[in-house]
mmCIF file with all atom_site columns, C-alpha atoms in Angstrom:
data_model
loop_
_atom_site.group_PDB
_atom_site.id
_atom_site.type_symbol
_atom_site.label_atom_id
_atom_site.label_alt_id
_atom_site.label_comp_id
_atom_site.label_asym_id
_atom_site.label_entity_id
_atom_site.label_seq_id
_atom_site.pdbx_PDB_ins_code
_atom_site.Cartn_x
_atom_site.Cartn_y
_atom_site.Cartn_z
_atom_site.occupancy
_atom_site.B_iso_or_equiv
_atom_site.pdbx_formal_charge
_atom_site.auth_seq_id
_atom_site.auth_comp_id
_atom_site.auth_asym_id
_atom_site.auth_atom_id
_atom_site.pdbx_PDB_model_num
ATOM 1   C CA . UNK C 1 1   ? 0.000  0.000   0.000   1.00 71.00 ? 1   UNK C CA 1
ATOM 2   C CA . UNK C 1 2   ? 1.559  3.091   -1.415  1.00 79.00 ? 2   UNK C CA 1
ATOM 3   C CA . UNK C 1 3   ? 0.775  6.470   1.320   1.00 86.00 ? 3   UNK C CA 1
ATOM 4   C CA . UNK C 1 4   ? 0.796  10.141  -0.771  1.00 90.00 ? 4   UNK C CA 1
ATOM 5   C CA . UNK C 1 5   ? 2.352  13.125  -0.016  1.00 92.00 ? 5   UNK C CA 1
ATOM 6   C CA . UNK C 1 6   ? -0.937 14.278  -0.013  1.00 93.00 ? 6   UNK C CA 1
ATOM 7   C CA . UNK C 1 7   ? -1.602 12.582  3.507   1.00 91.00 ? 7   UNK C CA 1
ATOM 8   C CA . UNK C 1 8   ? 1.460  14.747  5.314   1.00 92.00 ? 8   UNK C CA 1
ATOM 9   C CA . UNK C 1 9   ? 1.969  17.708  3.193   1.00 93.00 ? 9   UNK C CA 1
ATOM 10  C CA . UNK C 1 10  ? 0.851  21.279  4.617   1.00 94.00 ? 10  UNK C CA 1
ATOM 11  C CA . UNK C 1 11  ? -1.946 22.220  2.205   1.00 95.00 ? 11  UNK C CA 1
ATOM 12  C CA . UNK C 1 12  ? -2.772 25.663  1.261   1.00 94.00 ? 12  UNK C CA 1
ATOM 13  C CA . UNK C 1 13  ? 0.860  26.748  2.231   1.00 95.00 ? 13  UNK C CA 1
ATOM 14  C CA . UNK C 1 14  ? 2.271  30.402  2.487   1.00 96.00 ? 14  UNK C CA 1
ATOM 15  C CA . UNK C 1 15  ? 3.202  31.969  -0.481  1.00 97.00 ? 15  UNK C CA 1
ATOM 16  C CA . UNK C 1 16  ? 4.603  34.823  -1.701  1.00 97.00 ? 16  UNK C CA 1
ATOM 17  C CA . UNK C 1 17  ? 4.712  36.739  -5.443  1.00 97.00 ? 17  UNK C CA 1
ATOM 18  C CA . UNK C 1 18  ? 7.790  37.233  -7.267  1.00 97.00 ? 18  UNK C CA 1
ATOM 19  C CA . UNK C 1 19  ? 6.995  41.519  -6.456  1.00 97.00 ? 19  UNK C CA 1
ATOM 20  C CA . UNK C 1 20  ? 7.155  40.418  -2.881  1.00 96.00 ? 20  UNK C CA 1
ATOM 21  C CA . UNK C 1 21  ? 10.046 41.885  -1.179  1.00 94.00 ? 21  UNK C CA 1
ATOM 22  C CA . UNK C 1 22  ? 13.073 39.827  0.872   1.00 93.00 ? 22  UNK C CA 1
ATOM 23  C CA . UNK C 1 23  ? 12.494 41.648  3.557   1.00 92.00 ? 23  UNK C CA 1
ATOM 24  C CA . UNK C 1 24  ? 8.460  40.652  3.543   1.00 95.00 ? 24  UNK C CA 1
ATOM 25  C CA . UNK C 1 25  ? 10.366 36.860  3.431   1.00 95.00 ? 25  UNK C CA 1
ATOM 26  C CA . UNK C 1 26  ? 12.293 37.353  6.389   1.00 93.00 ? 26  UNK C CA 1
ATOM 27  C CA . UNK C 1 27  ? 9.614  38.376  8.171   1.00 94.00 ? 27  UNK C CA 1
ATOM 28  C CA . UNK C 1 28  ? 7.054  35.663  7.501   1.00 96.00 ? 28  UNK C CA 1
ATOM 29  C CA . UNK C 1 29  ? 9.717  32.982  7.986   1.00 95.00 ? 29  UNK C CA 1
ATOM 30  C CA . UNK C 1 30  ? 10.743 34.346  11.598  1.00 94.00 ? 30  UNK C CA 1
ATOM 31  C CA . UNK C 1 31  ? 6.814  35.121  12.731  1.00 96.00 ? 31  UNK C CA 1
ATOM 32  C CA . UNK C 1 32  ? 5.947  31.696  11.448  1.00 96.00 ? 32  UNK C CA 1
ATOM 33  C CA . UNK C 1 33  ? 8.980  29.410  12.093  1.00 94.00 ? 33  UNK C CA 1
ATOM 34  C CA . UNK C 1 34  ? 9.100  28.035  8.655   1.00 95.00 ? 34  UNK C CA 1
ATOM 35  C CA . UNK C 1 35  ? 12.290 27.860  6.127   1.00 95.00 ? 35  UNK C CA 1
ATOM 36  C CA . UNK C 1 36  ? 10.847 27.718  2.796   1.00 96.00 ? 36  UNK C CA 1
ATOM 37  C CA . UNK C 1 37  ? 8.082  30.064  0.805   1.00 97.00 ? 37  UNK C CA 1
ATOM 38  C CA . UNK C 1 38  ? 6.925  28.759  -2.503  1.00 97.00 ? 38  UNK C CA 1
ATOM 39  C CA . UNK C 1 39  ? 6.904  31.602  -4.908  1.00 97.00 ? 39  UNK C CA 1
ATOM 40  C CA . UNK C 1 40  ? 3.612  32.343  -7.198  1.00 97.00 ? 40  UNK C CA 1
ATOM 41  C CA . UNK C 1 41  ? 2.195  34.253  -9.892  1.00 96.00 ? 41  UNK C CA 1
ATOM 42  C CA . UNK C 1 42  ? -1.082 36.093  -9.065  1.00 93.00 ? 42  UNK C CA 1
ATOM 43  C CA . UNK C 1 43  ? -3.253 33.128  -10.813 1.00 93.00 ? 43  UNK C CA 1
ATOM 44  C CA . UNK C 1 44  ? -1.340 30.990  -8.075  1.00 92.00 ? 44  UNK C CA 1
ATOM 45  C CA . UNK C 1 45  ? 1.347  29.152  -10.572 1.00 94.00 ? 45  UNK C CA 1
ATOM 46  C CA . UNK C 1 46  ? 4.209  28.277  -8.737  1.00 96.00 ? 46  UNK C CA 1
ATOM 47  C CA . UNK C 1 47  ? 7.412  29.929  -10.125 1.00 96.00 ? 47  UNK C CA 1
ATOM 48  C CA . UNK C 1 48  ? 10.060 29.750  -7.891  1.00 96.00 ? 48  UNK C CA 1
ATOM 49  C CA . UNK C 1 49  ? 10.948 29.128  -4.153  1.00 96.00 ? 49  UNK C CA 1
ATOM 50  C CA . UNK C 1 50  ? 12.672 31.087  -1.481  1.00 96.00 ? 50  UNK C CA 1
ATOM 51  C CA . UNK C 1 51  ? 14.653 29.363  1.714   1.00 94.00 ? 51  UNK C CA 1
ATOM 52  C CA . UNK C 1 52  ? 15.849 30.238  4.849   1.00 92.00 ? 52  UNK C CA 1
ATOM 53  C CA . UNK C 1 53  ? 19.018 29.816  3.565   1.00 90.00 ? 53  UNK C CA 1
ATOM 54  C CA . UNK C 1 54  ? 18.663 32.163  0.081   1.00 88.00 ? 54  UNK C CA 1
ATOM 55  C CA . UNK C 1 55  ? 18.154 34.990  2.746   1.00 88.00 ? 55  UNK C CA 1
ATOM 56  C CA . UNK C 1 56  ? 20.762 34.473  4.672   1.00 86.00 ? 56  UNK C CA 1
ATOM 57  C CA . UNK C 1 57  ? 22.721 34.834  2.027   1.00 85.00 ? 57  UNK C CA 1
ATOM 58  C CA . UNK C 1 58  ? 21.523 38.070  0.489   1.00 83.00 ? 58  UNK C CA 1
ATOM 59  C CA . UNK C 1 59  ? 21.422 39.281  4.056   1.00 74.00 ? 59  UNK C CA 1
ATOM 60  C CA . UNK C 1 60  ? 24.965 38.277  3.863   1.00 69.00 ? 60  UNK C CA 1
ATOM 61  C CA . UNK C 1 61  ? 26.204 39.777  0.269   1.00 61.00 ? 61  UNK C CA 1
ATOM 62  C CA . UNK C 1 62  ? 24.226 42.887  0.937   1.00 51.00 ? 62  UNK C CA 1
ATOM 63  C CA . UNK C 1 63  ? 26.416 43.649  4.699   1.00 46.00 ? 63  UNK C CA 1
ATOM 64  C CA . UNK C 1 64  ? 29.828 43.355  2.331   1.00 48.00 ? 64  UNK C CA 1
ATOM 65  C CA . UNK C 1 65  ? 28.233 45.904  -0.524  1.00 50.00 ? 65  UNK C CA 1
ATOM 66  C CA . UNK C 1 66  ? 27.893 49.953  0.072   1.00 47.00 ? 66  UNK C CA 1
ATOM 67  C CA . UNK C 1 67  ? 24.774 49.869  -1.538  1.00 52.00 ? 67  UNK C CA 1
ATOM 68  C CA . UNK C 1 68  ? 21.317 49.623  -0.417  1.00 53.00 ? 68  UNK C CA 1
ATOM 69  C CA . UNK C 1 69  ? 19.651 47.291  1.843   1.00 60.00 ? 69  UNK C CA 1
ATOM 70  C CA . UNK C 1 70  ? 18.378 43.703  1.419   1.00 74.00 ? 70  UNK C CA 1
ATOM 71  C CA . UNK C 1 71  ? 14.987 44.025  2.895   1.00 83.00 ? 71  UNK C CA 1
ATOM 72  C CA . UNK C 1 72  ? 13.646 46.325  -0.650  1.00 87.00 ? 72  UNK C CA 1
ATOM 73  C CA . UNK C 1 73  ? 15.018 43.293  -3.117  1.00 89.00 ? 73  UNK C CA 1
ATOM 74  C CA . UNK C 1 74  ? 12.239 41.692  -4.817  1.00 94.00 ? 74  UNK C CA 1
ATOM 75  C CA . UNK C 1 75  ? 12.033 37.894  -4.584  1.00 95.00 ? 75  UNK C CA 1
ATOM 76  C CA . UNK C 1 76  ? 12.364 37.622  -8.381  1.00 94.00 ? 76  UNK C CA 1
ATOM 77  C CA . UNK C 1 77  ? 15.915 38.437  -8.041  1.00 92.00 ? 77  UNK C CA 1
ATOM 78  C CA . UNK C 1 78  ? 17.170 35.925  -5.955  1.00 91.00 ? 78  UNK C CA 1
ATOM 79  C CA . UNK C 1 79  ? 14.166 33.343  -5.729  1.00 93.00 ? 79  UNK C CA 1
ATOM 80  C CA . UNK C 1 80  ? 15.212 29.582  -6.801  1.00 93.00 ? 80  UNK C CA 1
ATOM 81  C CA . UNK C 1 81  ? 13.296 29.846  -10.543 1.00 93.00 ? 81  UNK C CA 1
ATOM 82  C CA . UNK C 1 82  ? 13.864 26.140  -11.341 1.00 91.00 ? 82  UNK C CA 1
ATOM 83  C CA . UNK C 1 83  ? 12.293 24.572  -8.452  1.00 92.00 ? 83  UNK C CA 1
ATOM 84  C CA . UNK C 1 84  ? 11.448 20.588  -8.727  1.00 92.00 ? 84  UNK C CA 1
ATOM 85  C CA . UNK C 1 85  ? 7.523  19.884  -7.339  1.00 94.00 ? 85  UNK C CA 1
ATOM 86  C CA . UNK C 1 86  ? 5.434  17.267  -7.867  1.00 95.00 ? 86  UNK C CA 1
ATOM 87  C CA . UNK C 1 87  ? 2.134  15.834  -7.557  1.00 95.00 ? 87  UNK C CA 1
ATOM 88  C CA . UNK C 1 88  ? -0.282 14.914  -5.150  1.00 94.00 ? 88  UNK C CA 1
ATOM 89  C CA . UNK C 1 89  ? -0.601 11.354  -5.445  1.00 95.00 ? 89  UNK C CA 1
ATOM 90  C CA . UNK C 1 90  ? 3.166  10.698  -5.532  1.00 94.00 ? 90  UNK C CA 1
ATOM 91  C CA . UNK C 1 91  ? 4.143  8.146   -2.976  1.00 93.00 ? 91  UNK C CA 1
ATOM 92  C CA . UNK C 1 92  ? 6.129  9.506   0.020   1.00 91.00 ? 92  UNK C CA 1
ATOM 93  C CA . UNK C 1 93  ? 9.378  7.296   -0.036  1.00 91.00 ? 93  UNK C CA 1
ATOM 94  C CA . UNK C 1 94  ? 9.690  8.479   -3.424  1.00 93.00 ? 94  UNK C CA 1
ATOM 95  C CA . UNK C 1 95  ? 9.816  12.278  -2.258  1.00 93.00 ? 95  UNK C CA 1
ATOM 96  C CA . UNK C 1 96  ? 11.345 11.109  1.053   1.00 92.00 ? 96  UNK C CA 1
ATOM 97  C CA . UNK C 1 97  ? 14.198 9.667   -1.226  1.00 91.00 ? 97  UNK C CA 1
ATOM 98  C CA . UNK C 1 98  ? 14.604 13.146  -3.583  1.00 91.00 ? 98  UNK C CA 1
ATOM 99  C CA . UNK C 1 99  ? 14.706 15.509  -0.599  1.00 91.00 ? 99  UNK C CA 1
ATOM 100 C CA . UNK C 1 100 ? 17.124 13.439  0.950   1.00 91.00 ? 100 UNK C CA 1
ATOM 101 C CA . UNK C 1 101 ? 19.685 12.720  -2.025  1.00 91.00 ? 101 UNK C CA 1
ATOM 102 C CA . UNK C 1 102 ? 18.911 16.720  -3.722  1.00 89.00 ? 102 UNK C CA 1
ATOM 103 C CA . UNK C 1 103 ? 19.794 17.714  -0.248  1.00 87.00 ? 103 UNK C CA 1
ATOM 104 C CA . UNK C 1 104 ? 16.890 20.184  -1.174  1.00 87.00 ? 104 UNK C CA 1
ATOM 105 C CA . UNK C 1 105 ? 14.400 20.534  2.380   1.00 90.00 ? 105 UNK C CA 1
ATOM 106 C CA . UNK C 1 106 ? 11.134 20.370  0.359   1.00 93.00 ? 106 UNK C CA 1
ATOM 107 C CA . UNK C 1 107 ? 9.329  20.155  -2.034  1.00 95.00 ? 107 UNK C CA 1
ATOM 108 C CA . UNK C 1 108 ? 6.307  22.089  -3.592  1.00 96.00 ? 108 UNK C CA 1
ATOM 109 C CA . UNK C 1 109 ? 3.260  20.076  -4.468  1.00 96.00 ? 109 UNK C CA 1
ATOM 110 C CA . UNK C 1 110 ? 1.526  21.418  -7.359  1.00 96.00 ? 110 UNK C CA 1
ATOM 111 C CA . UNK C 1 111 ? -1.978 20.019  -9.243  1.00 94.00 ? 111 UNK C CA 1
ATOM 112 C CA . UNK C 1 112 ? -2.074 21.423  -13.281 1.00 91.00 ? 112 UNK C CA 1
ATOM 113 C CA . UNK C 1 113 ? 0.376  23.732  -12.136 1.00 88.00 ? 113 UNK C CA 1
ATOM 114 C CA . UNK C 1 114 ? -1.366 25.228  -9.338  1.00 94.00 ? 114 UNK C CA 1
ATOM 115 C CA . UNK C 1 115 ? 0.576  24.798  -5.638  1.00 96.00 ? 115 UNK C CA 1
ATOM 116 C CA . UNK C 1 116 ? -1.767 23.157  -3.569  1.00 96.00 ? 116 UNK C CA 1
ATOM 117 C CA . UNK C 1 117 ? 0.740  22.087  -0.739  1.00 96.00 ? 117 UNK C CA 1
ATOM 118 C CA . UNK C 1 118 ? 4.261  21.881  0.337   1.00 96.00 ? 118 UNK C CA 1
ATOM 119 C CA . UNK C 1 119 ? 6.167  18.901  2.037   1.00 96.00 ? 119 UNK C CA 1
ATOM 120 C CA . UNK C 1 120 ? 9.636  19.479  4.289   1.00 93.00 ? 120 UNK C CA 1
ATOM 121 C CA . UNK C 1 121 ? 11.655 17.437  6.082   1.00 90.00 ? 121 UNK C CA 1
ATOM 122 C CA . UNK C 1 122 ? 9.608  18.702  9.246   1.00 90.00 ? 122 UNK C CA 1
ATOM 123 C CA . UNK C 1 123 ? 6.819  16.444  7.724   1.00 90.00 ? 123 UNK C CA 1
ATOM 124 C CA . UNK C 1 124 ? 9.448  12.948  7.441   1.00 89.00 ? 124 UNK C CA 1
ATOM 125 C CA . UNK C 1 125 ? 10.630 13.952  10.886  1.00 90.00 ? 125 UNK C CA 1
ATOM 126 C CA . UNK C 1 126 ? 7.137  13.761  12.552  1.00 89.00 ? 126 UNK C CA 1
ATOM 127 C CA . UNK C 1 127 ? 6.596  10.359  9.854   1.00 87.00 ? 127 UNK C CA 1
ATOM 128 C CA . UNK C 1 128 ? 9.894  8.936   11.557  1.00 88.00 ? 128 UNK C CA 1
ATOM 129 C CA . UNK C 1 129 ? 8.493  9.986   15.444  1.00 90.00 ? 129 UNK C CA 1
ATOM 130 C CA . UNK C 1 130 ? 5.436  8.202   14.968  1.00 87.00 ? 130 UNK C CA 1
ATOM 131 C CA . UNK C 1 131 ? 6.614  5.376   13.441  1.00 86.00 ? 131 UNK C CA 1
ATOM 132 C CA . UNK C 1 132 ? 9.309  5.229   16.532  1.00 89.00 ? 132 UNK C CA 1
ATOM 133 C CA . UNK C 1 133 ? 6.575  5.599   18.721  1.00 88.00 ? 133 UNK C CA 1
ATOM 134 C CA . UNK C 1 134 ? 4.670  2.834   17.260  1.00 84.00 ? 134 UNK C CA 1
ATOM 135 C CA . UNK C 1 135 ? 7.774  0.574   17.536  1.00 83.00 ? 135 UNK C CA 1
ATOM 136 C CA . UNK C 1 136 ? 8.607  1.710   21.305  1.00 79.00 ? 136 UNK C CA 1
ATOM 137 C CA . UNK C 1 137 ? 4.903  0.961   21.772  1.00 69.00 ? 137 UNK C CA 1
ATOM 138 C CA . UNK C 1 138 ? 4.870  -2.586  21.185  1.00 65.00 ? 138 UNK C CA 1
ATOM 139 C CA . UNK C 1 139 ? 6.197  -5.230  24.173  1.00 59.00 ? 139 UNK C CA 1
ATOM 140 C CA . UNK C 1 140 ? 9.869  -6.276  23.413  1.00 54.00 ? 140 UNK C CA 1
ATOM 141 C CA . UNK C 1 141 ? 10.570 -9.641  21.717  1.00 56.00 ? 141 UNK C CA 1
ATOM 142 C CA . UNK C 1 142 ? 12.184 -11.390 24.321  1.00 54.00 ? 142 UNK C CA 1
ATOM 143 C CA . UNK C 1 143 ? 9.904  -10.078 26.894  1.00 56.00 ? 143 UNK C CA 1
ATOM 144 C CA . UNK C 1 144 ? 12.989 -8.590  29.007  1.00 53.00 ? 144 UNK C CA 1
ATOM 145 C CA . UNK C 1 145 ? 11.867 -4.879  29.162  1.00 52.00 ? 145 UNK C CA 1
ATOM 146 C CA . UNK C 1 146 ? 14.003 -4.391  31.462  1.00 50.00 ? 146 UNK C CA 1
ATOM 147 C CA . UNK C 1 147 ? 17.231 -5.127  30.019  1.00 48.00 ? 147 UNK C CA 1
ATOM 148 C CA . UNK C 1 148 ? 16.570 -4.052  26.686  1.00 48.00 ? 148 UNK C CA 1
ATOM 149 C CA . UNK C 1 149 ? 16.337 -0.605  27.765  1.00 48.00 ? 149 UNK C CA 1
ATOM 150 C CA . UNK C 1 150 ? 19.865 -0.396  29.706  1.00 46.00 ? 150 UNK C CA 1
ATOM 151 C CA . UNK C 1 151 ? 21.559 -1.413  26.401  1.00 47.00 ? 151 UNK C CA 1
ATOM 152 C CA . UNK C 1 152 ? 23.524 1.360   24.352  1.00 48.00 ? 152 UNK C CA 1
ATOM 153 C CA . UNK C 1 153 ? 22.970 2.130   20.992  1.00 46.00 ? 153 UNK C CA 1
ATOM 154 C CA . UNK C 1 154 ? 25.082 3.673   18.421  1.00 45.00 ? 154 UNK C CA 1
ATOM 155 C CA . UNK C 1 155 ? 25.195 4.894   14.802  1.00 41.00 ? 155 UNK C CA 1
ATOM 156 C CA . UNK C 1 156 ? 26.360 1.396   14.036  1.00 48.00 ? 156 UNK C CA 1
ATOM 157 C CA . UNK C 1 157 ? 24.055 -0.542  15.986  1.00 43.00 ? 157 UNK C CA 1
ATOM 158 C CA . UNK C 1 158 ? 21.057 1.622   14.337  1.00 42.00 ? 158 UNK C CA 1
ATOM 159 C CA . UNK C 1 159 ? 22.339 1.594   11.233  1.00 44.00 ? 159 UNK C CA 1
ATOM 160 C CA . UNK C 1 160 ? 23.106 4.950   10.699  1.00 43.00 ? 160 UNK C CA 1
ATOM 161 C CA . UNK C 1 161 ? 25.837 6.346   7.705   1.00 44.00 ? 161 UNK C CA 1
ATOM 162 C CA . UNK C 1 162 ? 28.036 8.895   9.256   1.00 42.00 ? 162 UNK C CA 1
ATOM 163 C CA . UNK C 1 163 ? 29.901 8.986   6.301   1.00 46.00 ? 163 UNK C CA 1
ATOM 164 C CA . UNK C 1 164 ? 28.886 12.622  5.639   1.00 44.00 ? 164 UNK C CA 1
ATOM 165 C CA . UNK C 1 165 ? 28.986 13.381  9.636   1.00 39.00 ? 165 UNK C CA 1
ATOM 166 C CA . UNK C 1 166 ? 30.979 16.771  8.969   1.00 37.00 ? 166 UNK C CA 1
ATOM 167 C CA . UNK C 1 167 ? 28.353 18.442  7.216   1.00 39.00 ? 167 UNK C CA 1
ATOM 168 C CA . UNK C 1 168 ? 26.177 18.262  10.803  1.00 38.00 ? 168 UNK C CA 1
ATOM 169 C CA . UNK C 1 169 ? 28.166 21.491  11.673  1.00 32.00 ? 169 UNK C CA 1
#
């Protein structure tokens, strides 16, 4: 049984127009704790995405310049224009797998071009905690509770590729 994107993604997400300043950005993404704003047209195509991160770095390149001020700079000139989204009814270990190998932290979900949703690693952490609570739910094989629970676990013993540990920083 395949589960959709559609069953976890934030529907009706907020969006901003290419006209829409980074300032106006920076503000919505600190008042609402969020790191990524799709980007629309006003008949609510989606054409581009801003992150967290694409602020930071105007912010950034705008303290070393003499000129002007980041806030007034319209999303169009530093928005993400060739943004990957995809459909509704696409299966969640498939997007689980692209936002994890693009490195990319979501992924707009659009319906005849229209973006009806977004989906961000938020949304596969609170997939992962419930499906660890599930498992922590259910009595232990062996029936020793007890001594399960003093054991220690490690990357290795979950599993876990540290391979690419450095880029935690």
């Amino acid at each position: 049984m395949m589960i959709s994107v559609e069953s976890i993604m934030t529907p009706d997400p907020i969006r901003l127009t290419p006209e829409d300043t980074l300032g106006t950005a920076h503000a919505l993404m600190n008042d609402k704790h969020i790191h990524h704003i799709p980007v629309v047209e006003t008949d609510g195509s989606l054409v581009g995405l801003i992150s967290h991160r694409d602020v930071l770095a105007a912010r950034s390149s705008t303290l070393n310049s003499t000129s002007g001020t980041h806030k007034d700079t319209p999303l169009a000139d530093i928005m993400t224009t060739n943004v990957v989204s995809i459909m509704a009814n696409t299966g969640i270990l498939k997007a689980a797998q692209y936002i994890h190998n693009s490195r990319h932290g979501c992924l707009p979900i659009v319906d005849d071009g229209q973006l009806i949703g977004i989906i961000t690693e938020y949304d596969f952490v609170e997939v992962a905690i419930n499906l660890l609570e599930r498992s922590d739910a259910k009595p232990f094989e062996d029936g020793n509770d007890e001594a399960d629970l003093d054991e220690t676990y490690d990357a290795d013993t979950l599993g876990v590729d540290t391979s690419d540990a450095s880029d935690w920083d």
